[in-house]
Short mmCIF file of C-alpha atoms in Angstrom, two decimals:
data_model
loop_
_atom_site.label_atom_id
_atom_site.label_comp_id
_atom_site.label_asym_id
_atom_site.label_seq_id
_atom_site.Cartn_x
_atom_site.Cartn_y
_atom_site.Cartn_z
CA UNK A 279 13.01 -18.86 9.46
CA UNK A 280 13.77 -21.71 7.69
CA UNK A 281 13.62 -19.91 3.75
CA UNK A 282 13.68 -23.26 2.03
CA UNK A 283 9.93 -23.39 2.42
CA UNK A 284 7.94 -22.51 -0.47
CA UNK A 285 5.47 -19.89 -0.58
CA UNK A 286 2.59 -21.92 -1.77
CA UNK A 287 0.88 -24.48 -0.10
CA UNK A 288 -0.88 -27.73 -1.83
CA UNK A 289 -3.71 -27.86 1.09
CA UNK A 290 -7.37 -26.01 0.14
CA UNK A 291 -7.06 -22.30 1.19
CA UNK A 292 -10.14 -19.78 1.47
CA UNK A 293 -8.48 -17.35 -0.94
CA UNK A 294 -9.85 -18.05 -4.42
CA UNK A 295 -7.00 -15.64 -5.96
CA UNK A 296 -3.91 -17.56 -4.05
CA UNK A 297 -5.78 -21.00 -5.47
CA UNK A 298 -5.30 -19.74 -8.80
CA UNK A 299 -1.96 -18.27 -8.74
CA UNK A 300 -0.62 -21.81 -7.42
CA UNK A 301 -2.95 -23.97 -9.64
CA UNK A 302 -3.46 -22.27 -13.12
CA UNK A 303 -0.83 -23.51 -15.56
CA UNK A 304 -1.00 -20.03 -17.42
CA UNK A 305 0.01 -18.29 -13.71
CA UNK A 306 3.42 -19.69 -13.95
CA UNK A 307 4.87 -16.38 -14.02
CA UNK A 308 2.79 -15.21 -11.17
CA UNK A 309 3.86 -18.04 -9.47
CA UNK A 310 7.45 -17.57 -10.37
CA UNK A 311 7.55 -13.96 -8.89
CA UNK A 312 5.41 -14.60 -5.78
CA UNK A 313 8.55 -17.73 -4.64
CA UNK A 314 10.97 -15.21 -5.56
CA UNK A 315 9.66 -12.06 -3.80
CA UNK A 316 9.58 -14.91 -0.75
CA UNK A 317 12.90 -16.03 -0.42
CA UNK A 318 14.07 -12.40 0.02
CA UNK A 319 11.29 -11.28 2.29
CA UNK A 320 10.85 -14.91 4.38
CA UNK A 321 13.70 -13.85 7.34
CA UNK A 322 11.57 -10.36 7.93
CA UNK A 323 8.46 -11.58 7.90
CA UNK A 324 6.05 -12.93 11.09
CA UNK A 325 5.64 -16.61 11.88
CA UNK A 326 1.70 -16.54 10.53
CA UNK A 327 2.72 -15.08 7.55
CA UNK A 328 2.08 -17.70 5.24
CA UNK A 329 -0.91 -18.71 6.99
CA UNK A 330 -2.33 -15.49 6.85
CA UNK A 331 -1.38 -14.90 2.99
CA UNK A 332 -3.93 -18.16 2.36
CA UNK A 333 -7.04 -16.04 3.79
CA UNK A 334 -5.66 -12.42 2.25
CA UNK A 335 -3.30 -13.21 -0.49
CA UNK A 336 -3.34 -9.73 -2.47
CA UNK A 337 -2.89 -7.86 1.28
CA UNK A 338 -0.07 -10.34 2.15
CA UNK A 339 1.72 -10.09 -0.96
CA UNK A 340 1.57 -6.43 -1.48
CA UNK A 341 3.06 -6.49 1.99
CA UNK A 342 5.68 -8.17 0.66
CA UNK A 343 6.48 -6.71 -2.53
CA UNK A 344 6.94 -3.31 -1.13
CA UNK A 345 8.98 -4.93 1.91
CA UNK A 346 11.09 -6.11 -1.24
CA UNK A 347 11.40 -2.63 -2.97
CA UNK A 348 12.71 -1.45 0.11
CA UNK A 349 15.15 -4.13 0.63
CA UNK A 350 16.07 -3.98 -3.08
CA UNK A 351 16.66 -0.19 -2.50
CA UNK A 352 19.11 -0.73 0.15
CA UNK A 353 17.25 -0.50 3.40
CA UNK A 354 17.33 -2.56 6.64
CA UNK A 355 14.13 -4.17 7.49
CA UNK A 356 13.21 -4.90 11.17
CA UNK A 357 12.32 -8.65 11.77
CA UNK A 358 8.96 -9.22 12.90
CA UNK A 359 8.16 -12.24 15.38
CA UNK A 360 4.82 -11.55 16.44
CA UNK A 361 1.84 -10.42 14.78
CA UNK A 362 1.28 -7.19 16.72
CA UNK A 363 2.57 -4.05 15.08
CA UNK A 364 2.53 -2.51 11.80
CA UNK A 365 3.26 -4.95 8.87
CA UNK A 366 6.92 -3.13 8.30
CA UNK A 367 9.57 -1.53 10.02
CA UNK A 368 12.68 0.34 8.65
CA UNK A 369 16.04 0.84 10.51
CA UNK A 370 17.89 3.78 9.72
CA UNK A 371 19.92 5.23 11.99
CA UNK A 372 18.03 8.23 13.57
CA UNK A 373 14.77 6.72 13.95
CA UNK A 374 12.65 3.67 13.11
CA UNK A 375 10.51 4.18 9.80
CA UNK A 376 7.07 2.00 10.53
CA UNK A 377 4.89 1.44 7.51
CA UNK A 378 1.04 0.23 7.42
CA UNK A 379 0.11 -2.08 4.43
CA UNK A 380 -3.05 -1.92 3.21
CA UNK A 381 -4.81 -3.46 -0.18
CA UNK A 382 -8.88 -2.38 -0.04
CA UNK A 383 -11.06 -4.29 -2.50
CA UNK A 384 -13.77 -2.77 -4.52
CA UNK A 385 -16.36 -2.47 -1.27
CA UNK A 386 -19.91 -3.76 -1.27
CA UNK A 387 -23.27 -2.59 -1.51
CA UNK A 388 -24.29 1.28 -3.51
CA UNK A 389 -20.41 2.47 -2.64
CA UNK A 390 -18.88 -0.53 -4.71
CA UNK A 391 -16.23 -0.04 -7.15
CA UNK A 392 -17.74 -2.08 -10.84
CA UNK A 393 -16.11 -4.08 -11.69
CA UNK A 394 -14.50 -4.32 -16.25
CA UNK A 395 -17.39 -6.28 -18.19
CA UNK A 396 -16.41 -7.60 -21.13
CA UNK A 397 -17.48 -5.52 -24.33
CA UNK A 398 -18.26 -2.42 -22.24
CA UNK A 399 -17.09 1.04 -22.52
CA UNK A 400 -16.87 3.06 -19.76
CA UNK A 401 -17.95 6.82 -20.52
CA UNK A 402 -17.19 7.96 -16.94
CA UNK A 403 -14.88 6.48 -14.17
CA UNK A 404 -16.16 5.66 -11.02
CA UNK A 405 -13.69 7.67 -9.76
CA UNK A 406 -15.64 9.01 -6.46
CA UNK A 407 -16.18 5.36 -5.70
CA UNK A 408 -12.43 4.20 -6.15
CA UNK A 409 -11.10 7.63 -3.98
CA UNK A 410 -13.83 6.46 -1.42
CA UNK A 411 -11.94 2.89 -1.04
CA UNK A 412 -8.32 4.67 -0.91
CA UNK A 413 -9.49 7.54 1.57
CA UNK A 414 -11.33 4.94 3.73
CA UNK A 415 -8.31 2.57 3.86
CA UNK A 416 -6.21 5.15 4.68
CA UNK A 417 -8.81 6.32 8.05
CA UNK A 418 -9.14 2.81 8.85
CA UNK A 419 -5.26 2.56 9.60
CA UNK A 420 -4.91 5.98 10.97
CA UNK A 421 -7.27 4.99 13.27
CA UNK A 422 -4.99 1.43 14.10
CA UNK A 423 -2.21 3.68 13.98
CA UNK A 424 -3.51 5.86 17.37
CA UNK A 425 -3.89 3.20 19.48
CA UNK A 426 -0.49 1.62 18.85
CA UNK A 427 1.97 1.19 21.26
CA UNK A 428 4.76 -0.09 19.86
CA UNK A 429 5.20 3.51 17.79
CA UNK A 430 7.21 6.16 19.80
CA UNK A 431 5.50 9.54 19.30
CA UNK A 432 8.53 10.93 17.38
CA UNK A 433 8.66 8.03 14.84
CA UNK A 434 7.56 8.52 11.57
CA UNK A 435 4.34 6.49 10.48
CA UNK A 436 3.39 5.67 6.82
CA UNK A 437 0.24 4.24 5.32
CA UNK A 438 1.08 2.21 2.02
CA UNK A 439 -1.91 2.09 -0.33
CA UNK A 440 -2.43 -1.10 -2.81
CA UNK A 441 -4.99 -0.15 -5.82
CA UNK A 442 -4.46 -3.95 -7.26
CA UNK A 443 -7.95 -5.05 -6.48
CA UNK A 444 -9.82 -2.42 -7.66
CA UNK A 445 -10.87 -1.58 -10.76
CA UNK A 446 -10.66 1.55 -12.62
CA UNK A 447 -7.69 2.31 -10.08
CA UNK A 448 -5.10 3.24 -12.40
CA UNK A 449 -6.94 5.83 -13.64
CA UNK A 450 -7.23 7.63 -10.03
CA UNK A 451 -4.95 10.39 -8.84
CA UNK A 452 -4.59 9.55 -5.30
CA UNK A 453 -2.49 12.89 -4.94
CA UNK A 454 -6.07 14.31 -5.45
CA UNK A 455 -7.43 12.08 -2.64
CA UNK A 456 -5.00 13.57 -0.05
CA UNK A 457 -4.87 17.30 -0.74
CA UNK A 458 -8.20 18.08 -2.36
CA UNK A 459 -10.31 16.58 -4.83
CA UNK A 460 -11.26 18.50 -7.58
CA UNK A 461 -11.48 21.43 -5.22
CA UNK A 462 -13.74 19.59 -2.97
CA UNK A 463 -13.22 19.09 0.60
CA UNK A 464 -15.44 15.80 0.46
CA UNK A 465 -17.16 13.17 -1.26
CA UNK A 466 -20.33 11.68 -0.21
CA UNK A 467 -21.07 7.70 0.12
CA UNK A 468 -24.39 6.53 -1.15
CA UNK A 469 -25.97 7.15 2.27
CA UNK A 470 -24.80 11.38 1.88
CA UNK A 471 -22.17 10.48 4.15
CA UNK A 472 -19.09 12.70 3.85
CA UNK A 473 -15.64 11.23 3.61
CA UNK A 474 -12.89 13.79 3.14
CA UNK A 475 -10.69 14.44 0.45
CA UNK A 476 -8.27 17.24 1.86
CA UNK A 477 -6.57 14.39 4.30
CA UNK A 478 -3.07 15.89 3.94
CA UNK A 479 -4.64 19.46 4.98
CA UNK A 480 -5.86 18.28 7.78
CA UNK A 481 -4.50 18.50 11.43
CA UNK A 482 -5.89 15.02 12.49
CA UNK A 483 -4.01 12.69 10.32
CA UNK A 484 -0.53 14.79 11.40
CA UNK A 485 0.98 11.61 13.03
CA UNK A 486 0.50 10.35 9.12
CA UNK A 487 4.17 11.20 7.48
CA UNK A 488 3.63 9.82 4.38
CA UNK A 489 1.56 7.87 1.85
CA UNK A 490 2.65 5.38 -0.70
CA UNK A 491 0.86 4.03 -3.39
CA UNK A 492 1.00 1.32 -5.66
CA UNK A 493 -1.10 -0.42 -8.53
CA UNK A 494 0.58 -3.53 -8.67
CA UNK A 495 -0.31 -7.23 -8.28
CA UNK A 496 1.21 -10.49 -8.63
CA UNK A 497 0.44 -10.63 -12.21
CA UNK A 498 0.69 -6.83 -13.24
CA UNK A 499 3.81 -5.35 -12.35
CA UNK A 500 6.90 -3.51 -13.50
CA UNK A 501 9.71 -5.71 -14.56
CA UNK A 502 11.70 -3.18 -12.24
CA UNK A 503 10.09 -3.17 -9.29
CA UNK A 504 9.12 0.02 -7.28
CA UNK A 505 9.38 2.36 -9.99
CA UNK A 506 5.40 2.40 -10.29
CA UNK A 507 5.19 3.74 -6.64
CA UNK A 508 4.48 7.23 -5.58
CA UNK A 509 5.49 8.78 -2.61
CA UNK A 510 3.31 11.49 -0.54
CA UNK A 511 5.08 13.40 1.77
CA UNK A 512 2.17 14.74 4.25
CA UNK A 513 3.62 18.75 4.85
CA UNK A 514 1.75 18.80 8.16
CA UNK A 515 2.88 15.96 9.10
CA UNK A 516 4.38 16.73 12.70
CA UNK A 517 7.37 13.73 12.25
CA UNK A 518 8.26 14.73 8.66
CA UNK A 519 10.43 13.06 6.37
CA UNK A 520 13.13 14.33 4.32
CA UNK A 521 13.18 14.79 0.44
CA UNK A 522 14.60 12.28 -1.39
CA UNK A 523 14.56 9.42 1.32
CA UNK A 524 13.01 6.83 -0.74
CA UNK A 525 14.64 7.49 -4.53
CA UNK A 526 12.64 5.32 -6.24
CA UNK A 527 9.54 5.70 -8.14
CA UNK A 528 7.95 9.57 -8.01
CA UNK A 529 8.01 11.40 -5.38
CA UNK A 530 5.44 14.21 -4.49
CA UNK A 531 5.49 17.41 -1.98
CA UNK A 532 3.85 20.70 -1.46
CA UNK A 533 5.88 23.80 -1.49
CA UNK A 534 4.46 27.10 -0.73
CA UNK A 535 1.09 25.48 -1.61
CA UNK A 536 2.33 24.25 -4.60
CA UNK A 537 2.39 20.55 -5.42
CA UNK A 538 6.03 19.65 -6.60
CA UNK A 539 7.31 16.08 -7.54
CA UNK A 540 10.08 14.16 -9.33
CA UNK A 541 10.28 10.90 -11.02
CA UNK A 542 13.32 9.03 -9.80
CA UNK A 543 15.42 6.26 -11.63
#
């Protein structure tokens, strides 16, 4: 791939969000780190990359920015040339590492995520609503993940989680969201549907090894980046991964049903 192409396009795109990162003159920085994060991640990624990124530009560039952490972290990253597949693919030299991205937005109808209003104070966090958007993301690809092919059974499989586009987010323990909320084993959607909470003590998501999650857009950030993301080894999991693979950002575990973890860097 031909990396002297720029990331942003001057044609009209769908995505409101990509439109304003390329058009506002206060975005500059935005802007700035988007071309940047491109020219490192343009040889990995798939031909309709930039194509796609003008329909789903916070999915697209999350995709990117972690593919970037990795590479920044001294990892080989598996080319993609077609669209088929998860979004990322490790080398290492035992196995293949294959990574999901996913970036849910605040959801629609009685299960939304509100959105800040200006002047308001917020006595209680939606934070059923904004565990409901993680949990859900993370069934939706678990669900993708089953019916690949491409994944050999012994490879380990991760779901990366992007909290960017909803609100209220950074105030969520995911780590709640995957071993038990609040000692619940579910939450209930506006219809009294249940949606579980305990994923990470359950023997259906096993072929999950991981989770990763990360609050960061194009505009809000760490200067370093990766150090905001956490890492959720899945103890079940039945392809594990070892402590201390990924030593960046904090890391989290369960030992003898105790929840252990370690801030690296």
């Amino acid at each position: 791939m031909n990396t002297t192409y720029p990331f942003f396009s001057k044609d009209s795109v769908p995505d409101p969000f990509y439109a304003c990162i390329r058009d506002d003159p206060s975005r500059k920085n935005a802007r700035d780190f988007v071309e940047k994060r491109w020219q490192e991640y343009a040889p990995y990624a798939e031909p309709e990359f930039l194509e796609d990124a003008k329909r789903d530009f916070h999915a697209k560039t999350w995709e990117m920015y972690l593919a970037c952490v990795f590479l920044k972290n001294g990892f080989q990253l598996q080319r993609k040339t077609k669209k088929e597949g998860p979004d990322i693919c490790l080398l290492t030299q035992s196995k293949p590492i294959w990574i999901e991205a996913i970036a849910p937005g605040p959801g629609t109808g009685a299960d939304a995520v509100p959105g800040y209003q200006w002047g308001v104070c917020y006595d209680e966090k939606p934070i059923d609503k904004v565990l409901l958007r993680f949990t859900s993301a993370i069934e939706e690809k678990h669900k993708i993940y089953q019916n690949y092919k491409i994944i050999n059974k012994s490879d380990p499989y991760i779901i990366a989680v992007n909290g960017g586009r909803v609100s209220h987010a950074i105030v969520v323990d995911i780590v709640s969201g995957l071993f038990r909320c609040e000692y619940r084993n579910t939450i209930k959607k506006s219809n009294d549907a249940p949606v579980s909470t305990n994923i990470f003590k359950d023997e259906t998501y096993n072929g999950i090894s991981a989770v990763i999650y990360s609050y960061s857009n194009v505009v809000t950030h760490p200067k370093n980046i990766g150090t905001e993301i956490q890492f959720i080894h899945n103890h079940i999991a039945k392809n594990k991964l070892p402590l201390g693979i990924f030593q960046f950002g904090r890391e989290w575990w369960m030992e003898n049903e105790e929840l252990k973890g370690k801030k690296w860097g």
